[in-house]
């Protein structure tokens, strides 16, 4: 069964600290993996997208890693800011011609001063 | 390029009514997908339209329907509303970048059913 699981479900960190969010998937055949940031009440915004051959991709203070062998990905946030408070969603795409995506339920990150 | 737009942004309906939500994709994107998002379930795929044809469908009852017009704009309709239909409805437009579908979400329509 194709599934995407994220951990932790929620996380509270102090401003300026680093954190790492996890995503495990069983989606196969795998095409790509995306991390999205979703502010409350708004649509998700893409942070990174990685294909099978990519191990790491950065977008400013956000760094995503992918281990396609163990089917795990992580999103590392460096020097967190209050504006990082949001839900982070991991999305895995199937290798098909259609737009076939599997969503994790997200990690709710709260950054406190 | 303008982003994905959705109208209305907020909507309050009563049980038994029907509702139509609208989505305008990014210019040039031919694929439009709809999602329902609730706090407990996360994002749930409703359906995808490509060139006016429904290409994929999620596991939702027939009360949920959609369509796409020749200009790629899409509408989603929910009939006989139930309290459990209260959710954020997200539309996303996509294009095939060659290494997978690049998907861009709209701001969503917050539907409250009372």
mmCIF file of C-alpha atoms in Angstrom:
data_model
loop_
_atom_site.group_PDB
_atom_site.id
_atom_site.type_symbol
_atom_site.label_atom_id
_atom_site.label_comp_id
_atom_site.label_asym_id
_atom_site.label_seq_id
_atom_site.Cartn_x
_atom_site.Cartn_y
_atom_site.Cartn_z
ATOM 1 C CA UNK A 1 0.000 0.000 0.000
ATOM 2 C CA UNK A 2 1.360 3.412 -0.957
ATOM 3 C CA UNK A 3 1.740 5.529 2.163
ATOM 4 C CA UNK A 4 3.608 8.564 3.423
ATOM 5 C CA UNK A 5 4.222 8.967 7.146
ATOM 6 C CA UNK A 6 5.638 12.016 8.831
ATOM 7 C CA UNK A 7 7.089 12.535 12.273
ATOM 8 C CA UNK A 8 6.810 14.144 14.650
ATOM 9 C CA UNK A 9 3.176 15.182 14.372
ATOM 10 C CA UNK A 10 3.991 18.471 16.075
ATOM 11 C CA UNK A 11 7.100 20.221 17.301
ATOM 12 C CA UNK A 12 7.837 23.318 19.380
ATOM 13 C CA UNK A 13 11.276 24.902 19.226
ATOM 14 C CA UNK A 14 12.928 28.103 20.354
ATOM 15 C CA UNK A 15 13.702 30.786 17.814
ATOM 16 C CA UNK A 16 17.226 30.385 16.471
ATOM 17 C CA UNK A 17 17.378 26.634 17.029
ATOM 18 C CA UNK A 18 17.615 23.975 14.345
ATOM 19 C CA UNK A 19 15.154 21.153 13.797
ATOM 20 C CA UNK A 20 14.685 18.114 11.580
ATOM 21 C CA UNK A 21 11.412 16.726 10.286
ATOM 22 C CA UNK A 22 11.089 13.160 9.031
ATOM 23 C CA UNK A 23 9.198 11.552 6.176
ATOM 24 C CA UNK A 24 9.037 7.803 5.481
ATOM 25 C CA UNK A 25 7.261 6.448 2.451
ATOM 26 C CA UNK A 26 6.316 3.182 0.827
ATOM 27 C CA UNK A 27 5.294 4.692 -2.507
ATOM 28 C CA UNK A 28 6.532 2.688 -5.467
ATOM 29 C CA UNK A 29 7.570 3.166 -8.182
ATOM 30 C CA UNK A 30 8.934 6.438 -6.869
ATOM 31 C CA UNK A 31 9.227 9.508 -9.092
ATOM 32 C CA UNK A 32 9.969 12.444 -6.836
ATOM 33 C CA UNK A 33 9.508 13.800 -3.340
ATOM 34 C CA UNK A 34 8.452 17.290 -2.395
ATOM 35 C CA UNK A 35 8.386 19.236 0.817
ATOM 36 C CA UNK A 36 5.755 21.922 1.170
ATOM 37 C CA UNK A 37 5.282 24.638 3.762
ATOM 38 C CA UNK A 38 1.714 25.559 4.609
ATOM 39 C CA UNK A 39 0.837 28.575 6.688
ATOM 40 C CA UNK A 40 -2.437 28.384 8.581
ATOM 41 C CA UNK A 41 -5.416 28.915 6.299
ATOM 42 C CA UNK A 42 -3.324 29.158 3.154
ATOM 43 C CA UNK A 43 -2.299 26.833 0.348
ATOM 44 C CA UNK A 44 0.930 24.818 0.530
ATOM 45 C CA UNK A 45 4.046 26.349 -1.031
ATOM 46 C CA UNK A 46 6.780 24.160 -2.486
ATOM 47 C CA UNK A 47 10.135 24.242 -0.685
ATOM 48 C CA UNK A 48 12.073 21.511 -2.485
ATOM 49 C CA UNK A 49 11.570 18.758 -5.010
ATOM 50 C CA UNK A 50 13.963 15.812 -5.341
ATOM 51 C CA UNK A 51 14.134 12.986 -7.845
ATOM 52 C CA UNK A 52 15.478 9.495 -7.274
ATOM 53 C CA UNK A 53 19.072 10.474 -8.049
ATOM 54 C CA UNK A 54 19.228 13.496 -5.737
ATOM 55 C CA UNK A 55 20.393 13.155 -2.124
ATOM 56 C CA UNK A 56 20.244 16.742 -0.939
ATOM 57 C CA UNK A 57 18.571 19.935 -1.993
ATOM 58 C CA UNK A 58 18.624 23.295 -0.256
ATOM 59 C CA UNK A 59 16.371 26.315 -0.335
ATOM 60 C CA UNK A 60 17.808 28.978 1.925
ATOM 61 C CA UNK A 61 17.632 27.753 5.507
ATOM 62 C CA UNK A 62 15.748 24.635 4.414
ATOM 63 C CA UNK A 63 17.708 21.516 3.449
ATOM 64 C CA UNK A 64 15.990 18.333 2.341
ATOM 65 C CA UNK A 65 17.699 14.958 2.151
ATOM 66 C CA UNK A 66 16.550 11.802 0.434
ATOM 67 C CA UNK A 67 17.621 8.205 0.889
ATOM 68 C CA UNK A 68 15.807 6.305 -1.838
ATOM 69 C CA UNK A 69 17.144 2.965 -0.592
ATOM 70 C CA UNK A 70 15.567 3.280 2.849
ATOM 71 C CA UNK A 71 12.704 5.402 1.497
ATOM 72 C CA UNK A 72 13.305 8.174 3.976
ATOM 73 C CA UNK A 73 13.536 11.923 3.659
ATOM 74 C CA UNK A 74 14.220 14.668 6.126
ATOM 75 C CA UNK A 75 13.775 18.416 6.140
ATOM 76 C CA UNK A 76 16.292 20.331 8.210
ATOM 77 C CA UNK A 77 15.560 23.907 9.204
ATOM 78 C CA UNK A 78 18.507 25.973 10.304
ATOM 79 C CA UNK A 79 18.391 28.995 12.633
ATOM 80 C CA UNK A 80 14.616 28.900 12.891
ATOM 81 C CA UNK A 81 12.563 32.075 12.710
ATOM 82 C CA UNK A 82 9.092 32.863 13.981
ATOM 83 C CA UNK A 83 7.889 32.858 10.375
ATOM 84 C CA UNK A 84 8.857 29.193 10.093
ATOM 85 C CA UNK A 85 5.815 28.369 12.205
ATOM 86 C CA UNK A 86 3.670 26.347 9.797
ATOM 87 C CA UNK A 87 2.779 22.829 8.753
ATOM 88 C CA UNK A 88 5.341 20.983 6.658
ATOM 89 C CA UNK A 89 3.968 18.393 4.287
ATOM 90 C CA UNK A 90 5.873 15.638 2.529
ATOM 91 C CA UNK A 91 4.459 14.569 -0.852
ATOM 92 C CA UNK A 92 5.640 11.592 -2.884
ATOM 93 C CA UNK A 93 4.867 11.160 -6.549
ATOM 94 C CA UNK A 94 4.394 7.888 -8.415
ATOM 95 C CA UNK A 95 6.194 7.118 -11.634
ATOM 96 C CA UNK A 96 3.163 7.334 -13.835
ATOM 97 C CA UNK A 97 2.023 9.628 -16.591
ATOM 98 C CA UNK A 98 -0.806 10.868 -14.420
ATOM 99 C CA UNK A 99 -0.566 13.329 -11.568
ATOM 100 C CA UNK A 100 -0.462 10.685 -8.851
ATOM 101 C CA UNK A 101 0.582 12.090 -5.496
ATOM 102 C CA UNK A 102 0.609 10.760 -1.955
ATOM 103 C CA UNK A 103 0.513 13.206 0.922
ATOM 104 C CA UNK A 104 1.762 12.905 4.464
ATOM 105 C CA UNK A 105 -0.406 14.395 7.198
ATOM 106 C CA UNK A 106 2.252 16.970 7.983
ATOM 107 C CA UNK A 107 4.315 18.161 10.924
ATOM 108 C CA UNK A 108 3.032 21.222 12.738
ATOM 109 C CA UNK A 109 6.051 23.358 13.700
ATOM 110 C CA UNK A 110 5.754 26.177 16.210
ATOM 111 C CA UNK A 111 8.691 28.491 16.755
ATOM 112 C CA UNK A 112 8.533 30.473 19.982
ATOM 113 C CA UNK A 113 10.578 33.530 20.935
ATOM 114 C CA UNK B 1 2.907 34.909 -13.919
ATOM 115 C CA UNK B 2 -0.140 35.147 -11.750
ATOM 116 C CA UNK B 3 -0.586 32.314 -9.289
ATOM 117 C CA UNK B 4 -3.492 29.981 -8.811
ATOM 118 C CA UNK B 5 -6.613 31.845 -7.769
ATOM 119 C CA UNK B 6 -9.623 30.461 -5.984
ATOM 120 C CA UNK B 7 -12.989 32.021 -5.360
ATOM 121 C CA UNK B 8 -14.623 32.564 -3.028
ATOM 122 C CA UNK B 9 -12.073 32.496 -0.217
ATOM 123 C CA UNK B 10 -14.659 31.906 2.491
ATOM 124 C CA UNK B 11 -18.131 30.416 2.347
ATOM 125 C CA UNK B 12 -20.780 29.530 4.885
ATOM 126 C CA UNK B 13 -23.581 27.173 3.879
ATOM 127 C CA UNK B 14 -26.214 25.163 5.670
ATOM 128 C CA UNK B 15 -26.749 21.430 5.533
ATOM 129 C CA UNK B 16 -28.543 20.233 2.428
ATOM 130 C CA UNK B 17 -27.441 23.151 0.265
ATOM 131 C CA UNK B 18 -25.056 22.874 -2.629
ATOM 132 C CA UNK B 19 -21.935 24.889 -3.346
ATOM 133 C CA UNK B 20 -19.716 25.644 -6.332
ATOM 134 C CA UNK B 21 -16.066 26.584 -5.944
ATOM 135 C CA UNK B 22 -13.932 28.040 -8.692
ATOM 136 C CA UNK B 23 -10.264 27.740 -9.545
ATOM 137 C CA UNK B 24 -8.185 29.537 -12.156
ATOM 138 C CA UNK B 25 -4.855 27.779 -12.793
ATOM 139 C CA UNK B 26 -1.557 29.342 -13.724
ATOM 140 C CA UNK B 27 -1.522 30.328 -17.364
ATOM 141 C CA UNK B 28 -0.325 27.432 -19.492
ATOM 142 C CA UNK B 29 -1.066 24.752 -16.896
ATOM 143 C CA UNK B 30 -3.552 22.223 -18.222
ATOM 144 C CA UNK B 31 -3.877 20.035 -15.143
ATOM 145 C CA UNK B 32 -6.025 21.095 -12.211
ATOM 146 C CA UNK B 33 -6.427 19.020 -9.060
ATOM 147 C CA UNK B 34 -8.756 19.497 -6.116
ATOM 148 C CA UNK B 35 -8.078 18.551 -2.507
ATOM 149 C CA UNK B 36 -9.998 18.597 0.726
ATOM 150 C CA UNK B 37 -8.041 19.416 3.844
ATOM 151 C CA UNK B 38 -9.311 18.861 7.361
ATOM 152 C CA UNK B 39 -7.305 19.015 10.599
ATOM 153 C CA UNK B 40 -7.574 15.323 11.265
ATOM 154 C CA UNK B 41 -7.176 13.931 7.732
ATOM 155 C CA UNK B 42 -4.637 16.189 6.111
ATOM 156 C CA UNK B 43 -4.853 16.649 2.364
ATOM 157 C CA UNK B 44 -7.243 14.272 0.623
ATOM 158 C CA UNK B 45 -7.262 14.039 -3.159
ATOM 159 C CA UNK B 46 -10.654 14.676 -4.761
ATOM 160 C CA UNK B 47 -10.031 14.625 -8.510
ATOM 161 C CA UNK B 48 -7.819 15.868 -11.287
ATOM 162 C CA UNK B 49 -8.784 17.363 -14.613
ATOM 163 C CA UNK B 50 -6.602 17.581 -17.663
ATOM 164 C CA UNK B 51 -7.744 19.178 -20.912
ATOM 165 C CA UNK B 52 -11.394 19.181 -19.778
ATOM 166 C CA UNK B 53 -11.337 15.458 -18.893
ATOM 167 C CA UNK B 54 -11.312 13.914 -15.442
ATOM 168 C CA UNK B 55 -8.060 11.968 -15.345
ATOM 169 C CA UNK B 56 -7.972 10.798 -11.714
ATOM 170 C CA UNK B 57 -10.522 10.507 -8.978
ATOM 171 C CA UNK B 58 -10.133 10.074 -5.246
ATOM 172 C CA UNK B 59 -12.330 8.174 -2.865
ATOM 173 C CA UNK B 60 -15.136 10.664 -2.308
ATOM 174 C CA UNK B 61 -18.896 10.206 -2.723
ATOM 175 C CA UNK B 62 -20.716 11.246 -5.867
ATOM 176 C CA UNK B 63 -21.898 14.428 -4.155
ATOM 177 C CA UNK B 64 -18.493 15.810 -5.072
ATOM 178 C CA UNK B 65 -18.112 16.614 -8.739
ATOM 179 C CA UNK B 66 -16.080 18.866 -10.916
ATOM 180 C CA UNK B 67 -15.438 20.060 -14.396
ATOM 181 C CA UNK B 68 -12.862 21.910 -16.391
ATOM 182 C CA UNK B 69 -13.434 24.440 -19.116
ATOM 183 C CA UNK B 70 -11.547 24.975 -22.348
ATOM 184 C CA UNK B 71 -9.523 27.787 -20.749
ATOM 185 C CA UNK B 72 -8.414 25.303 -18.020
ATOM 186 C CA UNK B 73 -10.461 27.010 -15.337
ATOM 187 C CA UNK B 74 -12.116 24.467 -13.095
ATOM 188 C CA UNK B 75 -15.136 24.299 -10.842
ATOM 189 C CA UNK B 76 -15.937 21.934 -8.039
ATOM 190 C CA UNK B 77 -19.468 21.278 -6.868
ATOM 191 C CA UNK B 78 -20.671 19.702 -3.669
ATOM 192 C CA UNK B 79 -24.363 18.850 -3.437
ATOM 193 C CA UNK B 80 -26.444 18.080 -0.359
ATOM 194 C CA UNK B 81 -23.860 19.484 2.009
ATOM 195 C CA UNK B 82 -23.115 17.694 5.255
ATOM 196 C CA UNK B 83 -21.464 19.042 8.401
ATOM 197 C CA UNK B 84 -18.427 16.878 7.668
ATOM 198 C CA UNK B 85 -17.845 18.746 4.415
ATOM 199 C CA UNK B 86 -16.534 21.709 6.384
ATOM 200 C CA UNK B 87 -12.941 21.998 5.271
ATOM 201 C CA UNK B 88 -10.366 23.951 3.349
ATOM 202 C CA UNK B 89 -10.689 23.110 -0.347
ATOM 203 C CA UNK B 90 -7.475 23.530 -2.262
ATOM 204 C CA UNK B 91 -6.954 23.692 -5.959
ATOM 205 C CA UNK B 92 -3.582 23.030 -7.553
ATOM 206 C CA UNK B 93 -2.431 23.494 -11.105
ATOM 207 C CA UNK B 94 0.374 21.405 -12.518
ATOM 208 C CA UNK B 95 2.685 20.984 -15.451
ATOM 209 C CA UNK B 96 5.111 18.217 -16.315
ATOM 210 C CA UNK B 97 8.630 19.612 -15.875
ATOM 211 C CA UNK B 98 10.202 16.455 -17.283
ATOM 212 C CA UNK B 99 11.313 15.269 -13.860
ATOM 213 C CA UNK B 100 7.837 15.048 -12.431
ATOM 214 C CA UNK B 101 4.787 17.204 -12.029
ATOM 215 C CA UNK B 102 5.381 20.659 -10.583
ATOM 216 C CA UNK B 103 2.306 21.512 -8.585
ATOM 217 C CA UNK B 104 1.260 24.952 -7.391
ATOM 218 C CA UNK B 105 -1.521 25.438 -4.878
ATOM 219 C CA UNK B 106 -4.045 28.195 -4.595
ATOM 220 C CA UNK B 107 -4.930 29.867 -1.290
ATOM 221 C CA UNK B 108 -7.970 27.672 -0.808
ATOM 222 C CA UNK B 109 -11.650 28.159 -0.116
ATOM 223 C CA UNK B 110 -12.684 27.764 3.520
ATOM 224 C CA UNK B 111 -16.128 26.127 3.536
ATOM 225 C CA UNK B 112 -18.132 26.039 6.735
ATOM 226 C CA UNK B 113 -21.324 23.990 6.819
ATOM 227 C CA UNK B 114 -23.728 24.748 9.669
#
